[in-house]
Tab-separated table of C-alpha atoms in Angstrom:
chain	number	residue	atom	x	y	z
L	1	MET	CA	18.840	196.886	28.909
L	2	ASP	CA	21.099	195.708	26.133
L	3	MET	CA	21.738	199.308	25.049
L	4	MET	CA	22.682	200.361	28.583
L	5	SER	CA	25.191	197.532	28.987
L	6	SER	CA	26.673	198.392	25.607
L	7	ILE	CA	27.126	202.026	26.624
L	8	ALA	CA	28.606	200.995	29.970
L	9	SER	CA	30.974	198.599	28.229
L	10	MET	CA	32.135	201.311	25.832
L	11	ALA	CA	32.626	203.774	28.685
L	12	THR	CA	34.690	201.241	30.616
L	13	SER	CA	36.753	200.462	27.536
L	14	TYR	CA	37.350	204.164	26.902
L	15	SER	CA	38.344	204.694	30.525
L	16	GLN	CA	40.840	201.825	30.381
L	17	THR	CA	42.295	203.149	27.137
L	18	GLN	CA	42.617	206.641	28.605
L	19	LEU	CA	44.353	205.263	31.706
L	20	ALA	CA	46.804	203.289	29.561
L	21	THR	CA	47.544	206.371	27.465
L	22	ASP	CA	48.091	208.560	30.534
L	23	TYR	CA	50.360	205.923	32.082
L	24	SER	CA	52.391	205.576	28.893
L	25	LEU	CA	52.783	209.338	28.603
L	26	ALA	CA	53.915	209.637	32.231
L	27	ILE	CA	56.516	206.898	31.736
L	28	THR	CA	57.751	208.560	28.535
L	29	LYS	CA	58.115	211.935	30.290
L	30	LYS	CA	60.010	210.320	33.172
L	31	MET	CA	62.386	208.582	30.761
L	32	MET	CA	62.968	211.842	28.878
L	33	ASP	CA	63.808	213.637	32.147
L	34	THR	CA	66.198	210.866	33.155
L	35	THR	CA	67.851	210.862	29.732
L	36	GLU	CA	68.270	214.630	29.871
L	37	LYS	CA	69.962	214.417	33.276
L	38	LEU	CA	72.294	211.680	32.088
L	39	ALA	CA	73.184	213.659	28.958
L	40	LEU	CA	74.006	216.736	31.044
L	41	GLN	CA	76.230	214.635	33.315
L	42	GLU	CA	78.075	213.258	30.298
L	43	LEU	CA	78.570	216.758	28.876
L	44	GLU	CA	79.930	218.000	32.208
L	45	GLN	CA	82.424	215.135	32.278
L	46	MET	CA	83.647	216.015	28.789
L	47	LEU	CA	84.496	219.603	29.742
L	48	PRO	CA	88.203	220.225	30.241
L	49	PRO	CA	89.269	220.888	33.819
L	50	SER	CA	89.571	224.529	34.765
L	51	PRO	CA	93.164	225.797	35.115
L	52	TYR	CA	91.984	228.086	37.914
L	53	THR	CA	91.748	227.064	41.545
L	54	PHE	CA	89.099	229.683	42.334
L	55	ASP	CA	85.726	230.640	40.920
L	56	VAL	CA	86.387	233.119	38.114
L	57	TYR	CA	82.678	233.838	37.571
L	58	ALA	CA	81.972	235.103	41.066
C-alpha cells in the first residue's frame, strides 16, 4: 500500500503544480492584454489632433 500512496501523492503534487502553472500563465496573459491596451491608449493620446473637422478616410 505504500507504493500506491506514493503514486497518489506524486499525482496530487503534479496536479497542484500544473494548476499553479496554468493560473500563473493566465494571469500573465491578462496582464499582457491590459498593458497592450494601455500602451495603445497612450499612443493615441500622443497623436497630434487632426486639422480636419470631418473624416478624411471615409
